[in-house]
C-alpha cells in the first residue's frame, strides 16, 4: 500500500525534528513513536516496508541502523495498535430483536 500524503507529511515532521540522523536520542524515539501513533489514531495506515523505503530514499537519512531502528519502531507501534482492544460503541434503545 503506497503511503498517503498525510503519512508522508508526518514522516517529514520526523525528519525535521530529529537533528542527529545517526543516533536517536530518547526524546527522538518518543517523538517518533508518538508520530506513528498519531498516524494510526487518525485512521491512516502504513506498510512497514514502505516506511523503510521512504526513509531509505528521503535523502537525509544515510545511516542504515537508524533507518532500521525507525522501521522497527513503526512496526512495534503498529502491532500494539492492532492488539489494543477496540472501543465499543454503546447503542441506546432497543436492539433489532425487540429487547431492552
JSON list of C-alpha atoms in Angstrom, two decimals:
[
{"chain": "A", "resi": 1, "resn": "UNK", "atom": "CA", "xyz": [0.00, 0.00, 0.00]},
{"chain": "A", "resi": 2, "resn": "UNK", "atom": "CA", "xyz": [1.57, 3.32, -1.00]},
{"chain": "A", "resi": 3, "resn": "UNK", "atom": "CA", "xyz": [1.96, 5.95, 1.69]},
{"chain": "A", "resi": 4, "resn": "UNK", "atom": "CA", "xyz": [-0.70, 8.66, 1.71]},
{"chain": "A", "resi": 5, "resn": "UNK", "atom": "CA", "xyz": [0.16, 12.35, 1.62]},
{"chain": "A", "resi": 6, "resn": "UNK", "atom": "CA", "xyz": [-0.86, 12.69, 5.29]},
{"chain": "A", "resi": 7, "resn": "UNK", "atom": "CA", "xyz": [1.55, 9.92, 6.30]},
{"chain": "A", "resi": 8, "resn": "UNK", "atom": "CA", "xyz": [4.35, 11.50, 4.25]},
{"chain": "A", "resi": 9, "resn": "UNK", "atom": "CA", "xyz": [3.72, 14.87, 5.90]},
{"chain": "A", "resi": 10, "resn": "UNK", "atom": "CA", "xyz": [4.13, 13.25, 9.32]},
{"chain": "A", "resi": 11, "resn": "UNK", "atom": "CA", "xyz": [7.27, 11.39, 8.22]},
{"chain": "A", "resi": 12, "resn": "UNK", "atom": "CA", "xyz": [8.66, 14.74, 7.10]},
{"chain": "A", "resi": 13, "resn": "UNK", "atom": "CA", "xyz": [7.97, 16.04, 10.62]},
{"chain": "A", "resi": 14, "resn": "UNK", "atom": "CA", "xyz": [10.19, 13.25, 11.96]},
{"chain": "A", "resi": 15, "resn": "UNK", "atom": "CA", "xyz": [12.92, 14.29, 9.53]},
{"chain": "A", "resi": 16, "resn": "UNK", "atom": "CA", "xyz": [12.59, 17.95, 10.52]},
{"chain": "A", "resi": 17, "resn": "UNK", "atom": "CA", "xyz": [12.59, 17.26, 14.28]},
{"chain": "A", "resi": 18, "resn": "UNK", "atom": "CA", "xyz": [15.43, 14.74, 14.52]},
{"chain": "A", "resi": 19, "resn": "UNK", "atom": "CA", "xyz": [18.69, 16.67, 14.47]},
{"chain": "A", "resi": 20, "resn": "UNK", "atom": "CA", "xyz": [21.19, 13.80, 14.57]},
{"chain": "A", "resi": 21, "resn": "UNK", "atom": "CA", "xyz": [20.24, 11.31, 11.86]},
{"chain": "A", "resi": 22, "resn": "UNK", "atom": "CA", "xyz": [22.91, 8.82, 13.04]},
{"chain": "A", "resi": 23, "resn": "UNK", "atom": "CA", "xyz": [21.96, 8.50, 16.70]},
{"chain": "A", "resi": 24, "resn": "UNK", "atom": "CA", "xyz": [18.42, 8.81, 18.03]},
{"chain": "A", "resi": 25, "resn": "UNK", "atom": "CA", "xyz": [18.04, 10.36, 21.47]},
{"chain": "A", "resi": 26, "resn": "UNK", "atom": "CA", "xyz": [15.40, 9.06, 23.89]},
{"chain": "A", "resi": 27, "resn": "UNK", "atom": "CA", "xyz": [13.37, 12.19, 23.10]},
{"chain": "A", "resi": 28, "resn": "UNK", "atom": "CA", "xyz": [13.66, 11.44, 19.37]},
{"chain": "A", "resi": 29, "resn": "UNK", "atom": "CA", "xyz": [12.37, 7.92, 19.95]},
{"chain": "A", "resi": 30, "resn": "UNK", "atom": "CA", "xyz": [9.42, 9.20, 21.97]},
{"chain": "A", "resi": 31, "resn": "UNK", "atom": "CA", "xyz": [8.61, 11.71, 19.22]},
{"chain": "A", "resi": 32, "resn": "UNK", "atom": "CA", "xyz": [8.87, 9.04, 16.51]},
{"chain": "A", "resi": 33, "resn": "UNK", "atom": "CA", "xyz": [6.62, 6.58, 18.37]},
{"chain": "A", "resi": 34, "resn": "UNK", "atom": "CA", "xyz": [4.12, 9.38, 19.07]},
{"chain": "A", "resi": 35, "resn": "UNK", "atom": "CA", "xyz": [4.13, 10.26, 15.37]},
{"chain": "A", "resi": 36, "resn": "UNK", "atom": "CA", "xyz": [3.36, 6.67, 14.34]},
{"chain": "A", "resi": 37, "resn": "UNK", "atom": "CA", "xyz": [0.59, 6.57, 16.95]},
{"chain": "A", "resi": 38, "resn": "UNK", "atom": "CA", "xyz": [-0.75, 9.83, 15.55]},
{"chain": "A", "resi": 39, "resn": "UNK", "atom": "CA", "xyz": [-0.81, 8.30, 12.05]},
{"chain": "A", "resi": 40, "resn": "UNK", "atom": "CA", "xyz": [-2.75, 5.24, 13.20]},
{"chain": "A", "resi": 41, "resn": "UNK", "atom": "CA", "xyz": [-5.11, 7.11, 15.52]},
{"chain": "A", "resi": 42, "resn": "UNK", "atom": "CA", "xyz": [-6.06, 9.44, 12.67]},
{"chain": "A", "resi": 43, "resn": "UNK", "atom": "CA", "xyz": [-7.27, 6.45, 10.66]},
{"chain": "A", "resi": 44, "resn": "UNK", "atom": "CA", "xyz": [-4.27, 6.36, 8.34]},
{"chain": "A", "resi": 45, "resn": "UNK", "atom": "CA", "xyz": [-2.42, 3.12, 7.71]},
{"chain": "A", "resi": 46, "resn": "UNK", "atom": "CA", "xyz": [1.09, 2.29, 6.55]},
{"chain": "A", "resi": 47, "resn": "UNK", "atom": "CA", "xyz": [3.08, -0.68, 5.41]},
{"chain": "A", "resi": 48, "resn": "UNK", "atom": "CA", "xyz": [6.30, -1.11, 7.41]},
{"chain": "A", "resi": 49, "resn": "UNK", "atom": "CA", "xyz": [8.27, -1.89, 4.24]},
{"chain": "A", "resi": 50, "resn": "UNK", "atom": "CA", "xyz": [7.03, 1.38, 2.73]},
{"chain": "A", "resi": 51, "resn": "UNK", "atom": "CA", "xyz": [8.22, 3.25, 5.84]},
{"chain": "A", "resi": 52, "resn": "UNK", "atom": "CA", "xyz": [11.69, 1.77, 5.48]},
{"chain": "A", "resi": 53, "resn": "UNK", "atom": "CA", "xyz": [11.75, 2.54, 1.76]},
{"chain": "A", "resi": 54, "resn": "UNK", "atom": "CA", "xyz": [10.67, 6.14, 2.38]},
{"chain": "A", "resi": 55, "resn": "UNK", "atom": "CA", "xyz": [13.48, 6.74, 4.89]},
{"chain": "A", "resi": 56, "resn": "UNK", "atom": "CA", "xyz": [15.98, 4.99, 2.58]},
{"chain": "A", "resi": 57, "resn": "UNK", "atom": "CA", "xyz": [15.03, 7.28, -0.30]},
{"chain": "A", "resi": 58, "resn": "UNK", "atom": "CA", "xyz": [14.34, 10.51, 1.60]},
{"chain": "A", "resi": 59, "resn": "UNK", "atom": "CA", "xyz": [17.92, 11.73, 1.29]},
{"chain": "A", "resi": 60, "resn": "UNK", "atom": "CA", "xyz": [18.98, 12.96, 4.71]},
{"chain": "A", "resi": 61, "resn": "UNK", "atom": "CA", "xyz": [18.78, 9.54, 6.37]},
{"chain": "A", "resi": 62, "resn": "UNK", "atom": "CA", "xyz": [22.02, 7.81, 5.36]},
{"chain": "A", "resi": 63, "resn": "UNK", "atom": "CA", "xyz": [22.77, 5.72, 8.45]},
{"chain": "A", "resi": 64, "resn": "UNK", "atom": "CA", "xyz": [21.13, 2.32, 7.83]},
{"chain": "A", "resi": 65, "resn": "UNK", "atom": "CA", "xyz": [20.99, 1.26, 11.52]},
{"chain": "A", "resi": 66, "resn": "UNK", "atom": "CA", "xyz": [18.97, 4.38, 12.33]},
{"chain": "A", "resi": 67, "resn": "UNK", "atom": "CA", "xyz": [16.56, 3.67, 9.46]},
{"chain": "A", "resi": 68, "resn": "UNK", "atom": "CA", "xyz": [16.18, 0.10, 10.71]},
{"chain": "A", "resi": 69, "resn": "UNK", "atom": "CA", "xyz": [15.52, 1.43, 14.24]},
{"chain": "A", "resi": 70, "resn": "UNK", "atom": "CA", "xyz": [12.77, 3.74, 12.98]},
{"chain": "A", "resi": 71, "resn": "UNK", "atom": "CA", "xyz": [11.29, 0.91, 10.91]},
{"chain": "A", "resi": 72, "resn": "UNK", "atom": "CA", "xyz": [11.28, -1.32, 13.99]},
{"chain": "A", "resi": 73, "resn": "UNK", "atom": "CA", "xyz": [9.53, 1.40, 15.99]},
{"chain": "A", "resi": 74, "resn": "UNK", "atom": "CA", "xyz": [6.89, 1.76, 13.26]},
{"chain": "A", "resi": 75, "resn": "UNK", "atom": "CA", "xyz": [6.28, -1.99, 13.39]},
{"chain": "A", "resi": 76, "resn": "UNK", "atom": "CA", "xyz": [6.14, -2.01, 17.19]},
{"chain": "A", "resi": 77, "resn": "UNK", "atom": "CA", "xyz": [3.62, 0.85, 17.30]},
{"chain": "A", "resi": 78, "resn": "UNK", "atom": "CA", "xyz": [1.52, -0.76, 14.56]},
{"chain": "A", "resi": 79, "resn": "UNK", "atom": "CA", "xyz": [1.48, -4.12, 16.37]},
{"chain": "A", "resi": 80, "resn": "UNK", "atom": "CA", "xyz": [0.48, -2.50, 19.66]},
{"chain": "A", "resi": 81, "resn": "UNK", "atom": "CA", "xyz": [-2.23, -0.51, 17.90]},
{"chain": "A", "resi": 82, "resn": "UNK", "atom": "CA", "xyz": [-3.66, -3.63, 16.26]},
{"chain": "A", "resi": 83, "resn": "UNK", "atom": "CA", "xyz": [-3.63, -5.54, 19.57]},
{"chain": "A", "resi": 84, "resn": "UNK", "atom": "CA", "xyz": [-5.36, -2.78, 21.52]},
{"chain": "A", "resi": 85, "resn": "UNK", "atom": "CA", "xyz": [-8.96, -3.56, 22.37]},
{"chain": "A", "resi": 86, "resn": "UNK", "atom": "CA", "xyz": [-11.28, -1.78, 20.02]},
{"chain": "A", "resi": 87, "resn": "UNK", "atom": "CA", "xyz": [-13.54, 0.76, 21.66]},
{"chain": "A", "resi": 88, "resn": "UNK", "atom": "CA", "xyz": [-17.13, -0.41, 21.62]},
{"chain": "A", "resi": 89, "resn": "UNK", "atom": "CA", "xyz": [-19.87, 1.99, 20.75]},
{"chain": "A", "resi": 90, "resn": "UNK", "atom": "CA", "xyz": [-22.88, 1.82, 23.06]},
{"chain": "A", "resi": 91, "resn": "UNK", "atom": "CA", "xyz": [-26.24, 1.94, 21.35]},
{"chain": "A", "resi": 92, "resn": "UNK", "atom": "CA", "xyz": [-29.19, 3.13, 23.37]},
{"chain": "A", "resi": 93, "resn": "UNK", "atom": "CA", "xyz": [-32.73, 1.94, 22.88]},
{"chain": "A", "resi": 94, "resn": "UNK", "atom": "CA", "xyz": [-33.99, -1.38, 21.58]},
{"chain": "A", "resi": 95, "resn": "UNK", "atom": "CA", "xyz": [-31.98, -3.88, 19.65]},
{"chain": "A", "resi": 96, "resn": "UNK", "atom": "CA", "xyz": [-33.27, -5.49, 16.46]},
{"chain": "A", "resi": 97, "resn": "UNK", "atom": "CA", "xyz": [-34.81, -8.36, 18.47]},
{"chain": "A", "resi": 98, "resn": "UNK", "atom": "CA", "xyz": [-37.00, -6.03, 20.49]},
{"chain": "A", "resi": 99, "resn": "UNK", "atom": "CA", "xyz": [-35.17, -6.50, 23.80]},
{"chain": "A", "resi": 100, "resn": "UNK", "atom": "CA", "xyz": [-34.32, -3.57, 26.07]}
]
